[in-house]
Amino acid sequence: LGEGRLGARVPEEGPTELRLAAVAFNSMADQVVQLLANERELAADLSHRLRTPLTVLRLNTASLGEGPAADQTRTAVEQLEREVDTIIRTAREAKPQTAAAGPGAGCDAAEVVRERMAFWSALAEDEGRKWRVAGADRPVRIPVARPDLAAGLDALLGNVFRHTAEGTAFAVDVHNGEDAVIVLVSDAGTGIPDPEAAMARGRGSGSDGSTGLGLDIVRRLAESTGGDVRIGSSVLGGTEVRVWIQLDGRAPASGGHRQLRRRRPGRFAAVYSRSRSH
Ligand SMILES: Nc1ncnc2c1ncn2[C@@H]1O[C@H](COP(=O)(O)OP(=O)(O)OP(=O)(O)O)[C@@H](O)[C@H]1O
Ligand SMILES: [Mg+2]
């Protein structure tokens, strides 16, 4: 049970005390499973509330007429509806023991970057933002599922659009290294003065549409591979978010990454042992 195999139960047999302890243990395990199931159903129900306003939006987009802005809006609303469906389905289908990603479960990071940039560049044009993509012209295999990388990129690019002024330039760089792939999303905005606070899950700016989950989603994506996320300053003058995706699931052997291990051994050690136990 401690290893997350929530289906594990102990035999209810032997001397009375042992049998009673086994019965108590098993009923606790049943409770844990039930609680998790309830939480997932709650997530599904809450997501389902988005359906109604989304339906209104979708119906209204029909009357937007023609033109790139109308098309973008329709596409975005359709995407929203699909994402809400995915959330509801994922919440309801989640198995207590999520299987570790097997070989071949990854994606081509370059292709995902190009695909997401096709979406964001249309908005960039509307907002008079200059943008640049580098390193996405040939395949870059990474051990991250496609929807996860797409969600991470959307979180970072969404941040650029939400947290920097219209007209602010941004860039996406993909570096394909021997044991890691690095994705850099940088902008010419005002930067992030307190990276640690920004990275904390649930600590958004407090305004509508800021839940403070975006950077944490990206961090978990990186950490699932044994990598990490660092916020720094960009040569463009604003924020640079560096997503380190480890390729072999082992701790990196060289460069500035090692520094991080020394500075925060606890967290990295946890990531290290988790990725090893897969
Ligand atoms: N590119 C950026 N430029 C300036 N500030 C940023 C940038 N990206 C993130 N931030 C700051 O970091 C905070 C945390 O970002 P994060 O994406 O985790 O949450 P959020 O954008 O506030 O909410 P959510 O992503 O859940 O809608 C933001 O509230 C913002 O203050
Ligand atoms: Mg965000």
PDB file of C-alpha atoms and ligand atoms in Angstrom:
ATOM      1  CA  LEU A   1       0.000   0.000   0.000  1.00  0.00           C
ATOM      2  CA  GLY A   2       2.899   2.291   0.877  1.00  0.00           C
ATOM      3  CA  GLU A   3       4.237   1.849  -2.645  1.00  0.00           C
ATOM      4  CA  GLY A   4       0.977   3.118  -4.092  1.00  0.00           C
ATOM      5  CA  ARG A   5      -0.420  -0.304  -5.008  1.00  0.00           C
ATOM      6  CA  LEU A   6      -3.820   0.545  -3.675  1.00  0.00           C
ATOM      7  CA  GLY A   7      -5.280  -2.843  -4.546  1.00  0.00           C
ATOM      8  CA  ALA A   8      -2.996  -4.549  -1.987  1.00  0.00           C
ATOM      9  CA  ARG A   9      -4.805  -6.299   0.902  1.00  0.00           C
ATOM     10  CA  VAL A  10      -3.563  -8.594   3.659  1.00  0.00           C
ATOM     11  CA  PRO A  11      -5.052 -12.034   4.432  1.00  0.00           C
ATOM     12  CA  GLU A  12      -7.561 -11.859   7.296  1.00  0.00           C
ATOM     13  CA  GLU A  13      -6.488 -14.990   9.095  1.00  0.00           C
ATOM     14  CA  GLY A  14      -4.378 -16.298  11.968  1.00  0.00           C
ATOM     15  CA  PRO A  15      -4.716 -15.539  15.700  1.00  0.00           C
ATOM     16  CA  THR A  16      -7.528 -13.168  16.720  1.00  0.00           C
ATOM     17  CA  GLU A  17      -5.348 -10.053  17.256  1.00  0.00           C
ATOM     18  CA  LEU A  18      -3.632 -10.522  13.923  1.00  0.00           C
ATOM     19  CA  ARG A  19      -6.929 -11.132  12.161  1.00  0.00           C
ATOM     20  CA  LEU A  20      -8.491  -8.002  13.712  1.00  0.00           C
ATOM     21  CA  ALA A  21      -5.463  -5.934  12.715  1.00  0.00           C
ATOM     22  CA  ALA A  22      -5.720  -7.310   9.167  1.00  0.00           C
ATOM     23  CA  VAL A  23      -9.443  -6.485   9.003  1.00  0.00           C
ATOM     24  CA  ALA A  24      -8.752  -2.936  10.249  1.00  0.00           C
ATOM     25  CA  PHE A  25      -5.900  -2.507   7.766  1.00  0.00           C
ATOM     26  CA  ASN A  26      -8.005  -3.723   4.867  1.00  0.00           C
ATOM     27  CA  SER A  27     -10.912  -1.463   5.716  1.00  0.00           C
ATOM     28  CA  MET A  28      -8.496   1.492   5.904  1.00  0.00           C
ATOM     29  CA  ALA A  29      -7.198   0.558   2.448  1.00  0.00           C
ATOM     30  CA  ASP A  30     -10.800   0.388   1.164  1.00  0.00           C
ATOM     31  CA  GLN A  31     -11.373   3.870   2.615  1.00  0.00           C
ATOM     32  CA  VAL A  32      -8.314   5.285   0.853  1.00  0.00           C
ATOM     33  CA  VAL A  33      -9.497   3.892  -2.474  1.00  0.00           C
ATOM     34  CA  GLN A  34     -13.002   5.268  -1.895  1.00  0.00           C
ATOM     35  CA  LEU A  35     -11.682   8.718  -0.921  1.00  0.00           C
ATOM     36  CA  LEU A  36      -9.563   8.887  -4.058  1.00  0.00           C
ATOM     37  CA  ALA A  37     -12.508   7.877  -6.198  1.00  0.00           C
ATOM     38  CA  ASN A  38     -14.634  10.598  -4.556  1.00  0.00           C
ATOM     39  CA  GLU A  39     -11.974  13.232  -5.209  1.00  0.00           C
ATOM     40  CA  ARG A  40     -11.805  12.239  -8.865  1.00  0.00           C
ATOM     41  CA  GLU A  41     -15.556  12.417  -9.261  1.00  0.00           C
ATOM     42  CA  LEU A  42     -15.492  15.853  -7.624  1.00  0.00           C
ATOM     43  CA  ALA A  43     -12.865  17.018 -10.128  1.00  0.00           C
ATOM     44  CA  ALA A  44     -15.068  15.708 -12.935  1.00  0.00           C
ATOM     45  CA  ASP A  45     -18.178  17.428 -11.549  1.00  0.00           C
ATOM     46  CA  LEU A  46     -16.419  20.763 -11.087  1.00  0.00           C
ATOM     47  CA  SER A  47     -15.027  20.602 -14.624  1.00  0.00           C
ATOM     48  CA  HIS A  48     -18.463  19.788 -15.910  1.00  0.00           C
ATOM     49  CA  ARG A  49     -19.685  23.193 -14.708  1.00  0.00           C
ATOM     50  CA  LEU A  50     -17.558  24.741 -17.444  1.00  0.00           C
ATOM     51  CA  ARG A  51     -19.716  23.047 -20.038  1.00  0.00           C
ATOM     52  CA  THR A  52     -22.606  25.516 -19.837  1.00  0.00           C
ATOM     53  CA  PRO A  53     -20.689  28.774 -20.339  1.00  0.00           C
ATOM     54  CA  LEU A  54     -18.678  27.011 -23.039  1.00  0.00           C
ATOM     55  CA  THR A  55     -21.837  26.017 -24.873  1.00  0.00           C
ATOM     56  CA  VAL A  56     -22.962  29.652 -24.840  1.00  0.00           C
ATOM     57  CA  LEU A  57     -19.568  30.721 -26.175  1.00  0.00           C
ATOM     58  CA  ARG A  58     -19.647  28.113 -28.925  1.00  0.00           C
ATOM     59  CA  LEU A  59     -23.131  29.142 -30.032  1.00  0.00           C
ATOM     60  CA  ASN A  60     -22.111  32.804 -30.068  1.00  0.00           C
ATOM     61  CA  THR A  61     -19.013  32.128 -32.173  1.00  0.00           C
ATOM     62  CA  ALA A  62     -21.340  31.021 -34.953  1.00  0.00           C
ATOM     63  CA  SER A  63     -22.455  34.625 -35.371  1.00  0.00           C
ATOM     64  CA  LEU A  64     -18.917  36.031 -35.506  1.00  0.00           C
ATOM     65  CA  GLY A  65     -18.849  35.764 -39.290  1.00  0.00           C
ATOM     66  CA  GLU A  66     -15.674  35.256 -41.313  1.00  0.00           C
ATOM     67  CA  GLY A  67     -12.085  36.330 -40.813  1.00  0.00           C
ATOM     68  CA  PRO A  68      -8.992  35.112 -38.970  1.00  0.00           C
ATOM     69  CA  ALA A  69     -10.097  36.412 -35.550  1.00  0.00           C
ATOM     70  CA  ALA A  70     -13.448  34.619 -35.858  1.00  0.00           C
ATOM     71  CA  ASP A  71     -11.731  31.394 -36.934  1.00  0.00           C
ATOM     72  CA  GLN A  72      -9.267  31.625 -34.053  1.00  0.00           C
ATOM     73  CA  THR A  73     -12.081  32.119 -31.584  1.00  0.00           C
ATOM     74  CA  ARG A  74     -14.017  29.160 -32.936  1.00  0.00           C
ATOM     75  CA  THR A  75     -10.907  26.960 -32.855  1.00  0.00           C
ATOM     76  CA  ALA A  76     -10.078  28.064 -29.310  1.00  0.00           C
ATOM     77  CA  VAL A  77     -13.608  27.368 -28.057  1.00  0.00           C
ATOM     78  CA  GLU A  78     -13.561  23.934 -29.702  1.00  0.00           C
ATOM     79  CA  GLN A  79     -10.193  23.259 -28.078  1.00  0.00           C
ATOM     80  CA  LEU A  80     -11.580  24.343 -24.714  1.00  0.00           C
ATOM     81  CA  GLU A  81     -14.489  21.959 -25.034  1.00  0.00           C
ATOM     82  CA  ARG A  82     -12.128  19.124 -25.937  1.00  0.00           C
ATOM     83  CA  GLU A  83      -9.856  19.935 -22.983  1.00  0.00           C
ATOM     84  CA  VAL A  84     -12.778  19.968 -20.567  1.00  0.00           C
ATOM     85  CA  ASP A  85     -13.866  16.592 -21.958  1.00  0.00           C
ATOM     86  CA  THR A  86     -10.349  15.277 -21.461  1.00  0.00           C
ATOM     87  CA  ILE A  87     -10.247  16.537 -17.877  1.00  0.00           C
ATOM     88  CA  ILE A  88     -13.556  14.910 -17.068  1.00  0.00           C
ATOM     89  CA  ARG A  89     -12.610  11.640 -18.714  1.00  0.00           C
ATOM     90  CA  THR A  90      -9.104  11.549 -17.205  1.00  0.00           C
ATOM     91  CA  ALA A  91     -10.439  12.293 -13.748  1.00  0.00           C
ATOM     92  CA  ARG A  92     -12.976   9.499 -13.997  1.00  0.00           C
ATOM     93  CA  GLU A  93     -10.704   6.926 -15.609  1.00  0.00           C
ATOM     94  CA  ALA A  94      -7.601   7.511 -13.470  1.00  0.00           C
ATOM     95  CA  LYS A  95      -6.366   4.267 -12.002  1.00  0.00           C
ATOM     96  CA  PRO A  96      -4.991   4.340  -8.455  1.00  0.00           C
ATOM     97  CA  GLN A  97      -1.718   2.937  -9.754  1.00  0.00           C
ATOM     98  CA  THR A  98      -0.775   4.992 -12.792  1.00  0.00           C
ATOM     99  CA  ALA A  99       1.435   2.984 -15.055  1.00  0.00           C
ATOM    100  CA  ALA A 100       4.928   4.280 -15.720  1.00  0.00           C
ATOM    101  CA  ALA A 101       5.427   5.477 -19.268  1.00  0.00           C
ATOM    102  CA  GLY A 102       6.888   2.680 -21.329  1.00  0.00           C
ATOM    103  CA  PRO A 103       9.429   3.036 -24.096  1.00  0.00           C
ATOM    104  CA  GLY A 104       8.079   4.794 -27.166  1.00  0.00           C
ATOM    105  CA  ALA A 105       5.587   6.710 -25.022  1.00  0.00           C
ATOM    106  CA  GLY A 106       7.309  10.025 -25.739  1.00  0.00           C
ATOM    107  CA  CYS A 107       6.943  12.512 -28.554  1.00  0.00           C
ATOM    108  CA  ASP A 108       8.859  14.677 -31.006  1.00  0.00           C
ATOM    109  CA  ALA A 109       9.339  17.938 -29.100  1.00  0.00           C
ATOM    110  CA  ALA A 110      10.162  19.850 -32.290  1.00  0.00           C
ATOM    111  CA  GLU A 111       6.881  18.859 -33.903  1.00  0.00           C
ATOM    112  CA  VAL A 112       4.894  19.836 -30.806  1.00  0.00           C
ATOM    113  CA  VAL A 113       6.689  23.200 -30.616  1.00  0.00           C
ATOM    114  CA  ARG A 114       5.890  23.894 -34.282  1.00  0.00           C
ATOM    115  CA  GLU A 115       2.261  22.864 -33.834  1.00  0.00           C
ATOM    116  CA  ARG A 116       1.705  25.015 -30.736  1.00  0.00           C
ATOM    117  CA  MET A 117       3.531  27.954 -32.301  1.00  0.00           C
ATOM    118  CA  ALA A 118       1.185  27.769 -35.273  1.00  0.00           C
ATOM    119  CA  PHE A 119      -1.568  28.517 -32.764  1.00  0.00           C
ATOM    120  CA  TRP A 120       0.218  31.171 -30.685  1.00  0.00           C
ATOM    121  CA  SER A 121       1.822  32.988 -33.625  1.00  0.00           C
ATOM    122  CA  ALA A 122      -1.627  33.942 -34.938  1.00  0.00           C
ATOM    123  CA  LEU A 123      -2.351  35.651 -31.623  1.00  0.00           C
ATOM    124  CA  ALA A 124       1.135  37.162 -31.614  1.00  0.00           C
ATOM    125  CA  GLU A 125       0.415  38.759 -34.943  1.00  0.00           C
ATOM    126  CA  ASP A 126      -2.782  40.318 -33.603  1.00  0.00           C
ATOM    127  CA  GLU A 127      -0.904  41.719 -30.622  1.00  0.00           C
ATOM    128  CA  GLY A 128       2.038  42.994 -32.661  1.00  0.00           C
ATOM    129  CA  ARG A 129       4.500  40.648 -30.957  1.00  0.00           C
ATOM    130  CA  LYS A 130       7.705  39.541 -32.653  1.00  0.00           C
ATOM    131  CA  TRP A 131       8.522  35.890 -32.083  1.00  0.00           C
ATOM    132  CA  ARG A 132      11.245  33.428 -32.974  1.00  0.00           C
ATOM    133  CA  VAL A 133      11.593  29.644 -32.835  1.00  0.00           C
ATOM    134  CA  ALA A 134      14.957  27.880 -32.951  1.00  0.00           C
ATOM    135  CA  GLY A 135      15.958  24.223 -32.920  1.00  0.00           C
ATOM    136  CA  ALA A 136      12.568  22.886 -33.987  1.00  0.00           C
ATOM    137  CA  ASP A 137      13.414  22.034 -37.584  1.00  0.00           C
ATOM    138  CA  ARG A 138      14.436  18.421 -36.992  1.00  0.00           C
ATOM    139  CA  PRO A 139      12.998  15.665 -34.771  1.00  0.00           C
ATOM    140  CA  VAL A 140      13.818  15.846 -31.049  1.00  0.00           C
ATOM    141  CA  ARG A 141      12.588  12.729 -29.233  1.00  0.00           C
ATOM    142  CA  ILE A 142      11.722  13.200 -25.567  1.00  0.00           C
ATOM    143  CA  PRO A 143      10.230  10.817 -22.970  1.00  0.00           C
ATOM    144  CA  VAL A 144       7.168  13.008 -22.406  1.00  0.00           C
ATOM    145  CA  ALA A 145       3.687  12.275 -23.762  1.00  0.00           C
ATOM    146  CA  ARG A 146       2.582  14.670 -26.485  1.00  0.00           C
ATOM    147  CA  PRO A 147      -0.439  16.167 -24.670  1.00  0.00           C
ATOM    148  CA  ASP A 148       1.734  16.826 -21.604  1.00  0.00           C
ATOM    149  CA  LEU A 149       4.358  18.735 -23.560  1.00  0.00           C
ATOM    150  CA  ALA A 150       1.652  20.646 -25.449  1.00  0.00           C
ATOM    151  CA  ALA A 151       0.008  21.595 -22.127  1.00  0.00           C
ATOM    152  CA  GLY A 152       3.368  22.696 -20.711  1.00  0.00           C
ATOM    153  CA  LEU A 153       4.180  24.841 -23.737  1.00  0.00           C
ATOM    154  CA  ASP A 154       0.706  26.355 -23.645  1.00  0.00           C
ATOM    155  CA  ALA A 155       1.187  27.178 -19.955  1.00  0.00           C
ATOM    156  CA  LEU A 156       4.467  28.989 -20.694  1.00  0.00           C
ATOM    157  CA  LEU A 157       3.308  30.768 -23.832  1.00  0.00           C
ATOM    158  CA  GLY A 158       0.016  31.599 -22.138  1.00  0.00           C
ATOM    159  CA  ASN A 159       2.069  33.248 -19.399  1.00  0.00           C
ATOM    160  CA  VAL A 160       3.876  35.401 -21.948  1.00  0.00           C
ATOM    161  CA  PHE A 161       0.544  36.567 -23.334  1.00  0.00           C
ATOM    162  CA  ARG A 162      -1.008  37.083 -19.918  1.00  0.00           C
ATOM    163  CA  HIS A 163       1.886  38.525 -17.966  1.00  0.00           C
ATOM    164  CA  THR A 164       3.648  40.710 -20.540  1.00  0.00           C
ATOM    165  CA  ALA A 165       2.281  43.739 -22.402  1.00  0.00           C
ATOM    166  CA  GLU A 166       1.007  43.596 -25.970  1.00  0.00           C
ATOM    167  CA  GLY A 167       3.839  44.015 -28.455  1.00  0.00           C
ATOM    168  CA  THR A 168       6.358  42.226 -26.193  1.00  0.00           C
ATOM    169  CA  ALA A 169       8.617  39.866 -28.150  1.00  0.00           C
ATOM    170  CA  PHE A 170       9.172  36.229 -27.190  1.00  0.00           C
ATOM    171  CA  ALA A 171      11.130  33.187 -28.296  1.00  0.00           C
ATOM    172  CA  VAL A 172      11.128  29.402 -28.026  1.00  0.00           C
ATOM    173  CA  ASP A 173      14.426  27.532 -28.264  1.00  0.00           C
ATOM    174  CA  VAL A 174      14.897  23.769 -28.334  1.00  0.00           C
ATOM    175  CA  HIS A 175      18.384  22.454 -27.510  1.00  0.00           C
ATOM    176  CA  ASN A 176      18.949  18.807 -28.275  1.00  0.00           C
ATOM    177  CA  GLY A 177      21.752  17.614 -26.014  1.00  0.00           C
ATOM    178  CA  GLU A 178      23.239  14.185 -25.497  1.00  0.00           C
ATOM    179  CA  ASP A 179      21.500  13.370 -22.228  1.00  0.00           C
ATOM    180  CA  ALA A 180      18.930  16.144 -22.035  1.00  0.00           C
ATOM    181  CA  VAL A 181      16.664  18.300 -24.154  1.00  0.00           C
ATOM    182  CA  ILE A 182      16.239  21.876 -23.026  1.00  0.00           C
ATOM    183  CA  VAL A 183      13.250  23.950 -24.000  1.00  0.00           C
ATOM    184  CA  LEU A 184      13.640  27.677 -23.369  1.00  0.00           C
ATOM    185  CA  VAL A 185      10.710  30.052 -23.446  1.00  0.00           C
ATOM    186  CA  SER A 186      11.840  33.642 -23.090  1.00  0.00           C
ATOM    187  CA  ASP A 187      10.313  37.065 -23.459  1.00  0.00           C
ATOM    188  CA  ALA A 188      11.143  40.754 -23.412  1.00  0.00           C
ATOM    189  CA  GLY A 189       8.730  41.561 -20.580  1.00  0.00           C
ATOM    190  CA  THR A 190       9.478  42.758 -17.073  1.00  0.00           C
ATOM    191  CA  GLY A 191      10.708  39.403 -15.760  1.00  0.00           C
ATOM    192  CA  ILE A 192       9.781  37.497 -12.603  1.00  0.00           C
ATOM    193  CA  PRO A 193      11.201  39.202  -9.508  1.00  0.00           C
ATOM    194  CA  ASP A 194      10.591  36.259  -7.142  1.00  0.00           C
ATOM    195  CA  PRO A 195      10.966  32.971  -9.053  1.00  0.00           C
ATOM    196  CA  GLU A 196      10.411  30.784  -6.010  1.00  0.00           C
ATOM    197  CA  ALA A 197       7.057  32.396  -5.235  1.00  0.00           C
ATOM    198  CA  ALA A 198       6.043  32.233  -8.894  1.00  0.00           C
ATOM    199  CA  MET A 199       6.832  28.525  -9.005  1.00  0.00           C
ATOM    200  CA  ALA A 200       4.757  27.695  -5.907  1.00  0.00           C
ATOM    201  CA  ARG A 201       1.641  25.806  -6.898  1.00  0.00           C
ATOM    202  CA  GLY A 202      -1.546  27.778  -6.395  1.00  0.00           C
ATOM    203  CA  ARG A 203       0.131  31.154  -5.887  1.00  0.00           C
ATOM    204  CA  GLY A 204      -1.147  33.171  -8.829  1.00  0.00           C
ATOM    205  CA  SER A 205      -1.421  36.920  -9.060  1.00  0.00           C
ATOM    206  CA  GLY A 206      -4.826  36.795  -7.365  1.00  0.00           C
ATOM    207  CA  SER A 207      -6.664  38.121 -10.412  1.00  0.00           C
ATOM    208  CA  ASP A 208      -9.290  36.231 -12.412  1.00  0.00           C
ATOM    209  CA  GLY A 209      -7.745  33.634 -14.663  1.00  0.00           C
ATOM    210  CA  SER A 210      -4.653  33.321 -12.501  1.00  0.00           C
ATOM    211  CA  THR A 211      -4.736  30.048 -10.604  1.00  0.00           C
ATOM    212  CA  GLY A 212      -0.979  29.779 -10.169  1.00  0.00           C
ATOM    213  CA  LEU A 213      -0.843  26.261 -11.615  1.00  0.00           C
ATOM    214  CA  GLY A 214       0.962  26.932 -14.907  1.00  0.00           C
ATOM    215  CA  LEU A 215       4.599  26.848 -13.800  1.00  0.00           C
ATOM    216  CA  ASP A 216       3.950  23.939 -11.459  1.00  0.00           C
ATOM    217  CA  ILE A 217       2.499  21.912 -14.340  1.00  0.00           C
ATOM    218  CA  VAL A 218       5.696  22.574 -16.298  1.00  0.00           C
ATOM    219  CA  ARG A 219       7.843  21.700 -13.303  1.00  0.00           C
ATOM    220  CA  ARG A 220       6.120  18.350 -12.841  1.00  0.00           C
ATOM    221  CA  LEU A 221       6.518  17.563 -16.536  1.00  0.00           C
ATOM    222  CA  ALA A 222      10.287  18.150 -16.253  1.00  0.00           C
ATOM    223  CA  GLU A 223      10.641  16.315 -12.952  1.00  0.00           C
ATOM    224  CA  SER A 224       8.835  13.258 -14.327  1.00  0.00           C
ATOM    225  CA  THR A 225      11.909  12.766 -16.549  1.00  0.00           C
ATOM    226  CA  GLY A 226      14.455  13.496 -13.807  1.00  0.00           C
ATOM    227  CA  GLY A 227      14.910  17.082 -14.999  1.00  0.00           C
ATOM    228  CA  ASP A 228      13.777  20.403 -13.596  1.00  0.00           C
ATOM    229  CA  VAL A 229      12.623  23.946 -14.362  1.00  0.00           C
ATOM    230  CA  ARG A 230      14.553  27.121 -13.703  1.00  0.00           C
ATOM    231  CA  ILE A 231      13.430  30.705 -14.026  1.00  0.00           C
ATOM    232  CA  GLY A 232      16.047  33.229 -15.014  1.00  0.00           C
ATOM    233  CA  SER A 233      16.435  36.393 -17.008  1.00  0.00           C
ATOM    234  CA  SER A 234      16.331  36.317 -20.762  1.00  0.00           C
ATOM    235  CA  VAL A 235      18.680  37.983 -23.232  1.00  0.00           C
ATOM    236  CA  LEU A 236      15.493  39.576 -24.529  1.00  0.00           C
ATOM    237  CA  GLY A 237      15.304  41.452 -21.216  1.00  0.00           C
ATOM    238  CA  GLY A 238      12.448  39.619 -19.499  1.00  0.00           C
ATOM    239  CA  THR A 239      11.714  36.129 -18.216  1.00  0.00           C
ATOM    240  CA  GLU A 240      13.468  32.981 -19.336  1.00  0.00           C
ATOM    241  CA  VAL A 241      11.963  29.671 -18.300  1.00  0.00           C
ATOM    242  CA  ARG A 242      14.313  26.772 -18.876  1.00  0.00           C
ATOM    243  CA  VAL A 243      12.726  23.331 -18.987  1.00  0.00           C
ATOM    244  CA  TRP A 244      15.298  20.579 -18.577  1.00  0.00           C
ATOM    245  CA  ILE A 245      14.015  17.245 -19.918  1.00  0.00           C
ATOM    246  CA  GLN A 246      16.279  14.383 -18.954  1.00  0.00           C
ATOM    247  CA  LEU A 247      16.595  11.750 -21.678  1.00  0.00           C
ATOM    248  CA  ASP A 248      17.695   8.626 -19.864  1.00  0.00           C
ATOM    249  CA  GLY A 249      15.884   9.181 -16.565  1.00  0.00           C
ATOM    250  CA  ARG A 250      19.217   9.332 -14.738  1.00  0.00           C
ATOM    251  CA  ALA A 251      20.778  12.260 -12.920  1.00  0.00           C
ATOM    252  CA  PRO A 252      22.752  14.497 -15.275  1.00  0.00           C
ATOM    253  CA  ALA A 253      26.524  14.194 -15.153  1.00  0.00           C
ATOM    254  CA  SER A 254      27.785  17.592 -16.215  1.00  0.00           C
ATOM    255  CA  GLY A 255      27.333  21.344 -16.366  1.00  0.00           C
ATOM    256  CA  GLY A 256      25.403  23.800 -14.249  1.00  0.00           C
ATOM    257  CA  HIS A 257      22.771  21.190 -13.580  1.00  0.00           C
ATOM    258  CA  ARG A 258      25.034  19.559 -11.046  1.00  0.00           C
ATOM    259  CA  GLN A 259      25.058  22.794  -9.079  1.00  0.00           C
ATOM    260  CA  LEU A 260      21.349  22.446  -8.537  1.00  0.00           C
ATOM    261  CA  ARG A 261      21.862  19.022  -7.046  1.00  0.00           C
ATOM    262  CA  ARG A 262      24.299  20.442  -4.569  1.00  0.00           C
ATOM    263  CA  ARG A 263      22.167  23.387  -3.651  1.00  0.00           C
ATOM    264  CA  ARG A 264      18.937  21.513  -3.219  1.00  0.00           C
ATOM    265  CA  PRO A 265      19.944  17.932  -2.661  1.00  0.00           C
ATOM    266  CA  GLY A 266      16.684  16.918  -0.978  1.00  0.00           C
ATOM    267  CA  ARG A 267      14.375  17.709  -3.813  1.00  0.00           C
ATOM    268  CA  PHE A 268      16.632  16.416  -6.519  1.00  0.00           C
ATOM    269  CA  ALA A 269      17.369  13.238  -4.616  1.00  0.00           C
ATOM    270  CA  ALA A 270      13.636  12.605  -4.379  1.00  0.00           C
ATOM    271  CA  VAL A 271      13.225  13.059  -8.119  1.00  0.00           C
ATOM    272  CA  TYR A 272      16.232  10.859  -8.721  1.00  0.00           C
ATOM    273  CA  SER A 273      14.993   7.945  -6.675  1.00  0.00           C
ATOM    274  CA  ARG A 274      11.492   8.264  -8.116  1.00  0.00           C
ATOM    275  CA  SER A 275      12.710   8.046 -11.682  1.00  0.00           C
ATOM    276  CA  ARG A 276      14.963   5.128 -10.759  1.00  0.00           C
ATOM    277  CA  SER A 277      12.158   3.091  -9.272  1.00  0.00           C
ATOM    278  CA  HIS A 278      10.159   3.007 -12.530  1.00  0.00           C
TER     279      HIS A 278
HETATM  280  N1  LIG B   1       6.473  35.392 -18.728  1.00  0.00           N
HETATM  281  C1  LIG B   1       6.203  35.964 -17.541  1.00  0.00           C
HETATM  282  N2  LIG B   1       6.460  37.281 -17.327  1.00  0.00           N
HETATM  283  C2  LIG B   1       6.188  37.843 -16.122  1.00  0.00           C
HETATM  284  N3  LIG B   1       5.652  37.189 -15.075  1.00  0.00           N
HETATM  285  C3  LIG B   1       5.370  35.887 -15.228  1.00  0.00           C
HETATM  286  C4  LIG B   1       5.628  35.204 -16.462  1.00  0.00           C
HETATM  287  N4  LIG B   1       5.268  33.912 -16.301  1.00  0.00           N
HETATM  288  C5  LIG B   1       4.797  33.798 -15.046  1.00  0.00           C
HETATM  289  N5  LIG B   1       4.854  34.978 -14.392  1.00  0.00           N
HETATM  290  C6  LIG B   1       4.486  35.226 -12.974  1.00  0.00           C
HETATM  291  O1  LIG B   1       4.518  33.983 -12.310  1.00  0.00           O
HETATM  292  C7  LIG B   1       3.260  33.723 -11.692  1.00  0.00           C
HETATM  293  C8  LIG B   1       2.964  32.244 -11.709  1.00  0.00           C
HETATM  294  O2  LIG B   1       2.737  31.790 -13.023  1.00  0.00           O
HETATM  295  P1  LIG B   1       1.804  30.519 -13.265  1.00  0.00           P
HETATM  296  O3  LIG B   1       1.722  30.262 -14.706  1.00  0.00           O
HETATM  297  O4  LIG B   1       2.272  29.432 -12.374  1.00  0.00           O
HETATM  298  O5  LIG B   1       0.402  31.011 -12.713  1.00  0.00           O
HETATM  299  P2  LIG B   1      -0.608  32.074 -13.348  1.00  0.00           P
HETATM  300  O6  LIG B   1      -0.195  32.421 -14.735  1.00  0.00           O
HETATM  301  O7  LIG B   1      -0.742  33.211 -12.383  1.00  0.00           O
HETATM  302  O8  LIG B   1      -1.972  31.281 -13.362  1.00  0.00           O
HETATM  303  P3  LIG B   1      -2.411  30.098 -14.391  1.00  0.00           P
HETATM  304  O9  LIG B   1      -1.221  29.752 -15.212  1.00  0.00           O
HETATM  305  O10 LIG B   1      -2.811  28.985 -13.487  1.00  0.00           O
HETATM  306  O11 LIG B   1      -3.523  30.672 -15.144  1.00  0.00           O
HETATM  307  C9  LIG B   1       2.270  34.579 -12.449  1.00  0.00           C
HETATM  308  O12 LIG B   1       1.162  34.934 -11.652  1.00  0.00           O
HETATM  309  C10 LIG B   1       3.084  35.800 -12.831  1.00  0.00           C
HETATM  310  O13 LIG B   1       3.123  36.718 -11.779  1.00  0.00           O
HETATM  311 MG    MG B   2       0.125  30.841 -16.089  1.00  0.00          MG
END
